[in-house]
Amino acid sequence: MKLNESCSRREWLAEVFQPWKRQRAEGVQGRQAMPVTVPPASAVAAAPDPPVARVAVIQGRFCVALTSFCAVCVERCPVPGALQITRGMPSVVADKCTGCGVCFDVCPAPRKAVLMLPLAGRLGAGPVTNMNR
Amino acid sequence: MKMNATLDRRELLKLSALAGAAAVAASRAGVAAPVAPSGVTAANPDAGIKWDKAPCRFCGTGCHVRVGVKEDRVVAIEGEPLAEVNKGLLCVKGYHVGLALYGRDRLTHPMLRKNGKMERVSWEEAVDVVAKRVLAAPDKFAIYGSGQWTIPEGYVANKLMKAGLSNNHIEPNARLCMASAVTGFLSVYGVDEPAGAYDDLDHCDVLILWGNNMAEMHPVLFSRVIDRRARGGKVKIIDLGTRRTRSSEFADHYLEFKPNGDLAIANGIAHLLIKNGTYDKAFVEQHCNFRQDKTAASLNGESMTFEEYKMALAPFTPEHVAELSGVPAEQIHMLADLFGRRDLHITSTWCMGFNQHNRATDINRLCHSIHLLSGHFGKPGDAPTSLTGQPSACGTAREVGTMCHFLPGGRLVENAEHRAEAEQLWNVPAGRLKPKMGYHTVLMWEKFCTPTNQGGDISTIWVQVTNPGQSLPNLHKLFQAKKGLEDKFLIVSDVYPTATTELADLVLPSAMWVEKNGLYGNSERRTQQWFKMVNPPGEARDDAWQNLAVARRLHDLGHPGLKDKDGKFLFTFQDDAGKEVPVWEWPRYYEMNVDKVLFEDYRRFSRVKHKDLAPYDEYVKARGLRWPVVQQADGTWRETRFRFAEFDDPYVKKGAGVQFYHSSTKDDRAQVWFAPYTPPAEVPDADYPFWLCTGRVLEHWHTGTMTMRIPQLHGAVPYAYVEMHAADAEDRDIGNGDSVLVKTRRGELRLPVWVNGRSRPPRGSLFIPFFDERLLCNLLTLEVTCPISKEPDYKKCAATVVKAGPQAGKVGSI
Ligand code: SF4
Ligand code: SF4
Ligand code: SF4
């Protein structure tokens, strides 16, 4: 495995996650979110949520699953089906995502692989520049 | 696309953000990416950063990282592309390893308990307190260290105890994790540590994970296997386990067995190999003897004939094995058929599933034995390989011999010849080394926690680089019982407050990882070196220095053991000019490379068992070298990947093919063992109907003292939980996230339930990770040990679950 072969990882991830998908589909009650009764410290310390509807987007190139193993966002998303594993990588189903930001909080990637974007068209959606505060 | 992916990935590797919690919190609102301290940004990734190499601080995989330092602070981490182990990749822990240094509550001053309160004291006073505790009762003093000791640290402590104090009460926490692998290797090959290397993972056609969740515990190794599939390689992964894990998700076959069913499965495979005539007759005739424990359990057992071996295996028909293990007979056939094929290369790996087992030595032996029996040994891709959990379990605990029955280099305390050799190498008078083994870990702590007038003859323990207050089994009995025993004294050298420092009478602040020089030895016999790159905080100091300072104080207070045969101090250090440097004076410690002197001193011990180490400077150049490292005719040093195989191991006789040159039967043969099926020590019953298993998760390393202080990892898995089967939960009206009480005969613990979570225990089973200091699952575990290795079985005991209410209590408050 050479460094410059990293681009092949997407293909192999698609292959290796095959059994995983099968197992999820067969799961007794499907996947359950990890029980988080108290938000992580980072969330407690944070400023209140901006008054905009948001949606999560996974930036695959920062995702730890690209080079190693991670599925923390999928495990912790409280909305069934909002985060899926597609070709080995997590991706957000925008229609189901409530924009709660849990996946952003918990993503342990060196550079957050989750981006919270304002959802244009939803009630309260603000201009993009508001997100940079 | 190709170009971009590569660029992005490099950027990702560079930007292992060493951003603190504040940056994470600040960025919560949206797109603001965490910015590493000191202005390291994507646009300007290298500004003023000095890079150097070091092995990762966490697991036994032993990945190499490049450490970026700026203004006396580690500011960036990237995977080391030059390292064979990880080739530039890291797991999620590795990316954040630099942050392990920067938790807010680092210990920065020695603290002594005075009238029940911890008060700051000077190093001078602290060293004095330790020395006087030793002098007051030298035989009741013990050191409890770890597989995270650097090699020189372990060596100093070992020499101080055994050669200086004539005291063998020194143990590493590796007794809790690798001791059974050691007894397995010793009883099969006559010498410790794997014959194979990680290279086997690149060559095997079949990988069998024996109770080994490699995807979470050795993630970079696992990605090495998984990556082969991407390049069109075919590798069949068979996962044998007692619960479904992340690794099962990648497996072609998942075989779920009942606790201790592994003993039956291994015997079932051997039975079929013999019955079907598919064992490797030539290999067995040339290279193997047969052995068993006829009466009592012992390291070397008694020999048996092939006929007796066959007879012993006779009952282990696939049907009988299915009954004992719960794995269907056709799956046993499938495994035996694979082992029976000569055209396949089979690698087996294991870790705590085998080693923390009430018959741990037996299951280690059996796994080696089916590889030997079927000739799946000594070729690339054909290897039985144990993995370690700690970064230097092999390097420090096993090779330096920091256990109560070992001397450095694979020598034994009870062997007169070995003692004499060590006395000669250490230049101490004959008879200085005590012939009696010290107390093994469980016994040491039991004696410490027993009142002195009731036979508790350990009065002081100095804990270094480990956290027994969280990791010992049955904590009430083996640790917390210390409370209230006024004459017992606990000394703890550590970097953060832990469950262990809570009961400490003296706390010594230590330097960690790249705050000091070091050498580690990983799972594949690879010795890795690094240099100090940043200063430790406050008054924190190197563990090796702490040991040397205490040794010197003992010398100055007149303890005769601290002098060698010639009346000189046991530890002398000369700089390159030959001038003696009193390194026990802290300001002078880094005037020279103390590690180098200690390593060169230790290196002389390594050859007797052909664990040859190269000179220190070779490791400075390399990204680790695997022993035996042997000098070539041209003066270069060559590492060995495959031991006992002629094509790679220089110590194998020409023409022998395979030679077990440390055979315990002195005939160059390995021992194929028979060991019966034995049930677990504690089995579920009406009162305690569940199996309870404990272990790790990907994001946290061992007791979490480092990873729980890294915001990204803490956030990813914030606290411990108990996993159970959905149907079991439903039966008890327990929902996901409900709080439950898990009880065993030893204690109880309130935890949130995670149903259908990361791992999936079968019906009647529970799993709790042990990283969370607020939720100590070792209050529940059993201290029953393997009779040979004395390693406790953390993987199975009987438990019950009671619903406790909708709230998870105060967990998550940290
Ligand atoms: S924002 Fe919330 S709902 Fe949307 S994917 Fe992330 S965790 Fe799931
Ligand atoms: S939590 Fe972050 S790094 Fe992990 S899989 Fe999700 S997006 Fe990737
Ligand atoms: S696999 Fe182990 S050694 Fe490698 S980066 Fe992860 S924790 Fe560190």
PDB file of C-alpha atoms in Angstrom, chain B residues 360-569:
ATOM      1  CA  ALA B 360      -5.349 -19.012  28.878  1.00  0.00           C
ATOM      2  CA  THR B 361      -2.082 -20.914  28.571  1.00  0.00           C
ATOM      3  CA  ASP B 362      -4.001 -23.932  27.255  1.00  0.00           C
ATOM      4  CA  ILE B 363      -5.825 -22.038  24.540  1.00  0.00           C
ATOM      5  CA  ASN B 364      -2.583 -20.320  23.484  1.00  0.00           C
ATOM      6  CA  ARG B 365      -0.924 -23.739  23.260  1.00  0.00           C
ATOM      7  CA  LEU B 366      -3.766 -25.247  21.280  1.00  0.00           C
ATOM      8  CA  CYS B 367      -3.729 -22.483  18.692  1.00  0.00           C
ATOM      9  CA  HIS B 368       0.021 -22.882  18.155  1.00  0.00           C
ATOM     10  CA  SER B 369      -0.504 -26.624  18.032  1.00  0.00           C
ATOM     11  CA  ILE B 370      -3.021 -26.691  15.206  1.00  0.00           C
ATOM     12  CA  HIS B 371      -0.682 -24.483  13.169  1.00  0.00           C
ATOM     13  CA  LEU B 372       2.228 -26.847  13.835  1.00  0.00           C
ATOM     14  CA  LEU B 373       0.154 -29.957  13.258  1.00  0.00           C
ATOM     15  CA  SER B 374      -1.012 -28.691   9.895  1.00  0.00           C
ATOM     16  CA  GLY B 375       2.373 -27.245   8.910  1.00  0.00           C
ATOM     17  CA  HIS B 376       0.935 -23.738   8.681  1.00  0.00           C
ATOM     18  CA  PHE B 377       4.073 -22.345  10.168  1.00  0.00           C
ATOM     19  CA  GLY B 378       7.340 -20.781   9.103  1.00  0.00           C
ATOM     20  CA  LYS B 379       6.257 -19.467   5.707  1.00  0.00           C
ATOM     21  CA  PRO B 380       5.118 -15.918   4.982  1.00  0.00           C
ATOM     22  CA  GLY B 381       1.404 -15.843   5.722  1.00  0.00           C
ATOM     23  CA  ASP B 382       1.462 -19.005   7.843  1.00  0.00           C
ATOM     24  CA  ALA B 383       1.727 -17.968  11.442  1.00  0.00           C
ATOM     25  CA  PRO B 384       0.088 -18.068  14.841  1.00  0.00           C
ATOM     26  CA  THR B 385       0.605 -14.517  16.104  1.00  0.00           C
ATOM     27  CA  SER B 386      -0.390 -12.941  19.388  1.00  0.00           C
ATOM     28  CA  LEU B 387      -0.961  -9.181  19.405  1.00  0.00           C
ATOM     29  CA  THR B 388      -0.247  -6.929  22.345  1.00  0.00           C
ATOM     30  CA  GLY B 389      -2.420  -4.169  23.702  1.00  0.00           C
ATOM     31  CA  GLN B 390       0.311  -1.963  25.108  1.00  0.00           C
ATOM     32  CA  PRO B 391       3.019  -0.172  23.137  1.00  0.00           C
ATOM     33  CA  SER B 392       5.857  -1.927  24.949  1.00  0.00           C
ATOM     34  CA  ALA B 393       4.362  -5.061  26.461  1.00  0.00           C
ATOM     35  CA  CYS B 394       6.898  -7.023  24.429  1.00  0.00           C
ATOM     36  CA  GLY B 395       9.762  -4.554  24.637  1.00  0.00           C
ATOM     37  CA  THR B 396       9.643  -3.759  28.339  1.00  0.00           C
ATOM     38  CA  ALA B 397       7.546  -6.287  30.208  1.00  0.00           C
ATOM     39  CA  ARG B 398       8.651  -9.416  28.365  1.00  0.00           C
ATOM     40  CA  GLU B 399      12.110  -8.691  26.959  1.00  0.00           C
ATOM     41  CA  VAL B 400      13.464  -6.634  29.853  1.00  0.00           C
ATOM     42  CA  GLY B 401      11.811  -9.180  32.131  1.00  0.00           C
ATOM     43  CA  THR B 402      10.110  -6.818  34.552  1.00  0.00           C
ATOM     44  CA  MET B 403       8.035  -9.662  35.963  1.00  0.00           C
ATOM     45  CA  CYS B 404       8.462 -11.291  39.355  1.00  0.00           C
ATOM     46  CA  HIS B 405       9.889 -14.482  37.854  1.00  0.00           C
ATOM     47  CA  PHE B 406      12.020 -13.070  35.029  1.00  0.00           C
ATOM     48  CA  LEU B 407      15.479 -11.614  34.632  1.00  0.00           C
ATOM     49  CA  PRO B 408      16.380  -9.621  31.504  1.00  0.00           C
ATOM     50  CA  GLY B 409      16.681 -11.350  28.131  1.00  0.00           C
ATOM     51  CA  GLY B 410      14.350 -14.282  28.860  1.00  0.00           C
ATOM     52  CA  ARG B 411      16.193 -15.541  31.938  1.00  0.00           C
ATOM     53  CA  LEU B 412      14.428 -16.964  34.971  1.00  0.00           C
ATOM     54  CA  VAL B 413      14.779 -15.954  38.599  1.00  0.00           C
ATOM     55  CA  GLU B 414      14.608 -19.573  39.720  1.00  0.00           C
ATOM     56  CA  ASN B 415      17.391 -20.751  37.400  1.00  0.00           C
ATOM     57  CA  ALA B 416      20.762 -20.654  39.186  1.00  0.00           C
ATOM     58  CA  GLU B 417      22.717 -20.402  35.945  1.00  0.00           C
ATOM     59  CA  HIS B 418      20.586 -17.472  34.786  1.00  0.00           C
ATOM     60  CA  ARG B 419      21.049 -15.692  38.092  1.00  0.00           C
ATOM     61  CA  ALA B 420      24.788 -16.176  37.928  1.00  0.00           C
ATOM     62  CA  GLU B 421      24.889 -14.719  34.399  1.00  0.00           C
ATOM     63  CA  ALA B 422      22.876 -11.710  35.469  1.00  0.00           C
ATOM     64  CA  GLU B 423      25.019 -11.187  38.558  1.00  0.00           C
ATOM     65  CA  GLN B 424      28.090 -11.250  36.376  1.00  0.00           C
ATOM     66  CA  LEU B 425      26.618  -8.809  33.832  1.00  0.00           C
ATOM     67  CA  TRP B 426      25.516  -6.476  36.592  1.00  0.00           C
ATOM     68  CA  ASN B 427      28.816  -6.905  38.407  1.00  0.00           C
ATOM     69  CA  VAL B 428      27.173  -7.688  41.731  1.00  0.00           C
ATOM     70  CA  PRO B 429      28.405 -10.308  44.235  1.00  0.00           C
ATOM     71  CA  ALA B 430      27.284 -13.902  43.749  1.00  0.00           C
ATOM     72  CA  GLY B 431      24.099 -14.578  45.642  1.00  0.00           C
ATOM     73  CA  ARG B 432      22.832 -10.998  45.350  1.00  0.00           C
ATOM     74  CA  LEU B 433      19.870 -12.094  43.240  1.00  0.00           C
ATOM     75  CA  LYS B 434      17.133 -13.750  45.209  1.00  0.00           C
ATOM     76  CA  PRO B 435      16.240 -17.246  43.925  1.00  0.00           C
ATOM     77  CA  LYS B 436      12.584 -17.055  44.933  1.00  0.00           C
ATOM     78  CA  MET B 437       9.969 -15.556  42.631  1.00  0.00           C
ATOM     79  CA  GLY B 438       8.228 -12.425  43.827  1.00  0.00           C
ATOM     80  CA  TYR B 439       4.479 -12.028  44.055  1.00  0.00           C
ATOM     81  CA  HIS B 440       2.587 -11.970  40.778  1.00  0.00           C
ATOM     82  CA  THR B 441       0.211  -9.040  40.244  1.00  0.00           C
ATOM     83  CA  VAL B 442      -2.979 -10.413  41.776  1.00  0.00           C
ATOM     84  CA  LEU B 443      -1.110 -11.775  44.793  1.00  0.00           C
ATOM     85  CA  MET B 444       0.891  -8.561  45.211  1.00  0.00           C
ATOM     86  CA  TRP B 445      -2.260  -6.458  45.421  1.00  0.00           C
ATOM     87  CA  GLU B 446      -4.021  -8.983  47.588  1.00  0.00           C
ATOM     88  CA  LYS B 447      -1.118  -8.841  50.053  1.00  0.00           C
ATOM     89  CA  PHE B 448      -1.098  -5.058  49.899  1.00  0.00           C
ATOM     90  CA  CYS B 449      -4.809  -4.902  50.659  1.00  0.00           C
ATOM     91  CA  THR B 450      -4.612  -7.419  53.506  1.00  0.00           C
ATOM     92  CA  PRO B 451      -3.863  -6.038  56.999  1.00  0.00           C
ATOM     93  CA  THR B 452      -0.251  -6.643  58.005  1.00  0.00           C
ATOM     94  CA  ASN B 453      -1.200  -8.718  61.036  1.00  0.00           C
ATOM     95  CA  GLN B 454      -3.224 -11.018  58.793  1.00  0.00           C
ATOM     96  CA  GLY B 455      -0.363 -11.890  56.486  1.00  0.00           C
ATOM     97  CA  GLY B 456      -0.438  -8.837  54.225  1.00  0.00           C
ATOM     98  CA  ASP B 457       3.307  -8.675  53.826  1.00  0.00           C
ATOM     99  CA  ILE B 458       3.502  -6.002  51.142  1.00  0.00           C
ATOM    100  CA  SER B 459       3.453  -2.584  52.789  1.00  0.00           C
ATOM    101  CA  THR B 460       4.527  -0.202  50.044  1.00  0.00           C
ATOM    102  CA  ILE B 461       3.820  -0.326  46.316  1.00  0.00           C
ATOM    103  CA  TRP B 462       5.282   2.145  43.854  1.00  0.00           C
ATOM    104  CA  VAL B 463       3.029   2.290  40.803  1.00  0.00           C
ATOM    105  CA  GLN B 464       4.612   3.590  37.611  1.00  0.00           C
ATOM    106  CA  VAL B 465       2.939   4.346  34.246  1.00  0.00           C
ATOM    107  CA  THR B 466      -0.242   2.425  34.939  1.00  0.00           C
ATOM    108  CA  ASN B 467      -3.613   2.656  36.619  1.00  0.00           C
ATOM    109  CA  PRO B 468      -4.369  -0.427  38.719  1.00  0.00           C
ATOM    110  CA  GLY B 469      -7.153   1.410  40.579  1.00  0.00           C
ATOM    111  CA  GLN B 470      -9.153   0.966  37.389  1.00  0.00           C
ATOM    112  CA  SER B 471      -7.617  -2.014  35.642  1.00  0.00           C
ATOM    113  CA  LEU B 472      -7.212  -4.646  38.351  1.00  0.00           C
ATOM    114  CA  PRO B 473     -10.023  -7.185  38.496  1.00  0.00           C
ATOM    115  CA  ASN B 474     -12.360  -7.296  41.502  1.00  0.00           C
ATOM    116  CA  LEU B 475     -11.388  -3.778  42.564  1.00  0.00           C
ATOM    117  CA  HIS B 476     -13.121  -3.885  45.934  1.00  0.00           C
ATOM    118  CA  LYS B 477     -10.872  -6.702  47.036  1.00  0.00           C
ATOM    119  CA  LEU B 478      -7.630  -5.955  45.206  1.00  0.00           C
ATOM    120  CA  PHE B 479      -7.446  -2.164  45.386  1.00  0.00           C
ATOM    121  CA  GLN B 480     -10.114  -0.315  47.330  1.00  0.00           C
ATOM    122  CA  ALA B 481      -9.542  -2.460  50.429  1.00  0.00           C
ATOM    123  CA  LYS B 482      -6.346  -0.434  50.926  1.00  0.00           C
ATOM    124  CA  LYS B 483      -8.495   2.353  52.330  1.00  0.00           C
ATOM    125  CA  GLY B 484      -8.146   2.508  56.085  1.00  0.00           C
ATOM    126  CA  LEU B 485      -5.007   0.359  56.276  1.00  0.00           C
ATOM    127  CA  GLU B 486      -2.877   2.975  57.986  1.00  0.00           C
ATOM    128  CA  ASP B 487       0.484   1.264  57.639  1.00  0.00           C
ATOM    129  CA  LYS B 488       0.153   0.695  53.889  1.00  0.00           C
ATOM    130  CA  PHE B 489       1.681   3.263  51.619  1.00  0.00           C
ATOM    131  CA  LEU B 490       0.878   3.765  47.938  1.00  0.00           C
ATOM    132  CA  ILE B 491       3.242   5.729  45.702  1.00  0.00           C
ATOM    133  CA  VAL B 492       2.014   6.641  42.237  1.00  0.00           C
ATOM    134  CA  SER B 493       4.040   8.147  39.396  1.00  0.00           C
ATOM    135  CA  ASP B 494       1.658   9.369  36.742  1.00  0.00           C
ATOM    136  CA  VAL B 495       0.764  12.236  34.451  1.00  0.00           C
ATOM    137  CA  TYR B 496      -2.889  12.756  35.378  1.00  0.00           C
ATOM    138  CA  PRO B 497      -5.068  12.176  38.444  1.00  0.00           C
ATOM    139  CA  THR B 498      -6.479   8.652  38.112  1.00  0.00           C
ATOM    140  CA  ALA B 499      -8.476   6.110  40.040  1.00  0.00           C
ATOM    141  CA  THR B 500      -5.104   5.033  41.438  1.00  0.00           C
ATOM    142  CA  THR B 501      -3.860   8.438  42.583  1.00  0.00           C
ATOM    143  CA  GLU B 502      -7.094   8.764  44.545  1.00  0.00           C
ATOM    144  CA  LEU B 503      -5.770   6.320  47.118  1.00  0.00           C
ATOM    145  CA  ALA B 504      -2.144   7.390  46.796  1.00  0.00           C
ATOM    146  CA  ASP B 505      -0.111   8.611  49.735  1.00  0.00           C
ATOM    147  CA  LEU B 506       2.566  10.074  47.502  1.00  0.00           C
ATOM    148  CA  VAL B 507       1.982  11.260  43.933  1.00  0.00           C
ATOM    149  CA  LEU B 508       4.945  11.890  41.654  1.00  0.00           C
ATOM    150  CA  PRO B 509       4.373  13.855  38.443  1.00  0.00           C
ATOM    151  CA  SER B 510       5.885  12.183  35.394  1.00  0.00           C
ATOM    152  CA  ALA B 511       6.999  13.268  31.965  1.00  0.00           C
ATOM    153  CA  MET B 512       5.272  11.375  29.175  1.00  0.00           C
ATOM    154  CA  TRP B 513       5.963  10.231  25.623  1.00  0.00           C
ATOM    155  CA  VAL B 514       7.911  12.894  23.693  1.00  0.00           C
ATOM    156  CA  GLU B 515       8.593  14.846  26.869  1.00  0.00           C
ATOM    157  CA  LYS B 516      11.375  12.326  27.415  1.00  0.00           C
ATOM    158  CA  ASN B 517      13.659   9.994  25.461  1.00  0.00           C
ATOM    159  CA  GLY B 518      12.323   6.505  24.990  1.00  0.00           C
ATOM    160  CA  LEU B 519      12.269   3.106  23.340  1.00  0.00           C
ATOM    161  CA  TYR B 520       9.266   0.826  22.918  1.00  0.00           C
ATOM    162  CA  GLY B 521       8.936  -2.703  21.556  1.00  0.00           C
ATOM    163  CA  ASN B 522       5.731  -3.546  19.655  1.00  0.00           C
ATOM    164  CA  SER B 523       3.848  -6.814  18.960  1.00  0.00           C
ATOM    165  CA  GLU B 524       6.079  -7.916  16.097  1.00  0.00           C
ATOM    166  CA  ARG B 525       9.401  -7.733  18.027  1.00  0.00           C
ATOM    167  CA  ARG B 526      10.043  -4.260  16.652  1.00  0.00           C
ATOM    168  CA  THR B 527      12.137  -2.009  18.885  1.00  0.00           C
ATOM    169  CA  GLN B 528      11.461   1.701  18.238  1.00  0.00           C
ATOM    170  CA  GLN B 529      13.308   4.747  19.495  1.00  0.00           C
ATOM    171  CA  TRP B 530      12.454   8.416  19.931  1.00  0.00           C
ATOM    172  CA  PHE B 531      13.989  11.572  21.371  1.00  0.00           C
ATOM    173  CA  LYS B 532      12.629  14.105  23.822  1.00  0.00           C
ATOM    174  CA  MET B 533      11.002  16.904  21.822  1.00  0.00           C
ATOM    175  CA  VAL B 534       9.259  19.138  24.357  1.00  0.00           C
ATOM    176  CA  ASN B 535       9.656  19.860  28.070  1.00  0.00           C
ATOM    177  CA  PRO B 536       7.264  18.310  30.561  1.00  0.00           C
ATOM    178  CA  PRO B 537       4.955  20.706  32.450  1.00  0.00           C
ATOM    179  CA  GLY B 538       5.791  22.060  35.888  1.00  0.00           C
ATOM    180  CA  GLU B 539       8.059  19.820  37.868  1.00  0.00           C
ATOM    181  CA  ALA B 540       7.122  16.623  36.051  1.00  0.00           C
ATOM    182  CA  ARG B 541      10.158  14.388  35.536  1.00  0.00           C
ATOM    183  CA  ASP B 542      11.125  11.205  33.689  1.00  0.00           C
ATOM    184  CA  ASP B 543      10.210   7.906  35.316  1.00  0.00           C
ATOM    185  CA  ALA B 544      13.732   6.589  34.697  1.00  0.00           C
ATOM    186  CA  TRP B 545      15.089   9.598  36.574  1.00  0.00           C
ATOM    187  CA  GLN B 546      12.702   8.970  39.468  1.00  0.00           C
ATOM    188  CA  ASN B 547      14.019   5.433  39.822  1.00  0.00           C
ATOM    189  CA  LEU B 548      17.630   6.595  39.555  1.00  0.00           C
ATOM    190  CA  ALA B 549      17.102   9.344  42.111  1.00  0.00           C
ATOM    191  CA  VAL B 550      15.612   6.896  44.597  1.00  0.00           C
ATOM    192  CA  ALA B 551      18.435   4.433  43.901  1.00  0.00           C
ATOM    193  CA  ARG B 552      21.006   7.129  44.575  1.00  0.00           C
ATOM    194  CA  ARG B 553      19.272   8.232  47.760  1.00  0.00           C
ATOM    195  CA  LEU B 554      19.256   4.628  48.981  1.00  0.00           C
ATOM    196  CA  HIS B 555      22.947   4.464  48.158  1.00  0.00           C
ATOM    197  CA  ASP B 556      23.628   7.659  50.091  1.00  0.00           C
ATOM    198  CA  LEU B 557      21.558   6.436  53.041  1.00  0.00           C
ATOM    199  CA  GLY B 558      23.801   3.397  53.173  1.00  0.00           C
ATOM    200  CA  HIS B 559      21.784   0.561  51.612  1.00  0.00           C
ATOM    201  CA  PRO B 560      24.552  -1.927  50.734  1.00  0.00           C
ATOM    202  CA  GLY B 561      22.702  -3.323  47.716  1.00  0.00           C
ATOM    203  CA  LEU B 562      23.165  -0.155  45.723  1.00  0.00           C
ATOM    204  CA  LYS B 563      26.857  -0.859  45.406  1.00  0.00           C
ATOM    205  CA  ASP B 564      28.333  -3.333  42.962  1.00  0.00           C
ATOM    206  CA  LYS B 565      31.135  -5.840  43.606  1.00  0.00           C
ATOM    207  CA  ASP B 566      33.733  -3.101  43.399  1.00  0.00           C
ATOM    208  CA  GLY B 567      31.943  -0.792  45.763  1.00  0.00           C
ATOM    209  CA  LYS B 568      30.739   1.498  42.985  1.00  0.00           C
ATOM    210  CA  PHE B 569      27.182   2.799  42.654  1.00  0.00           C
TER     211      PHE B 569
END
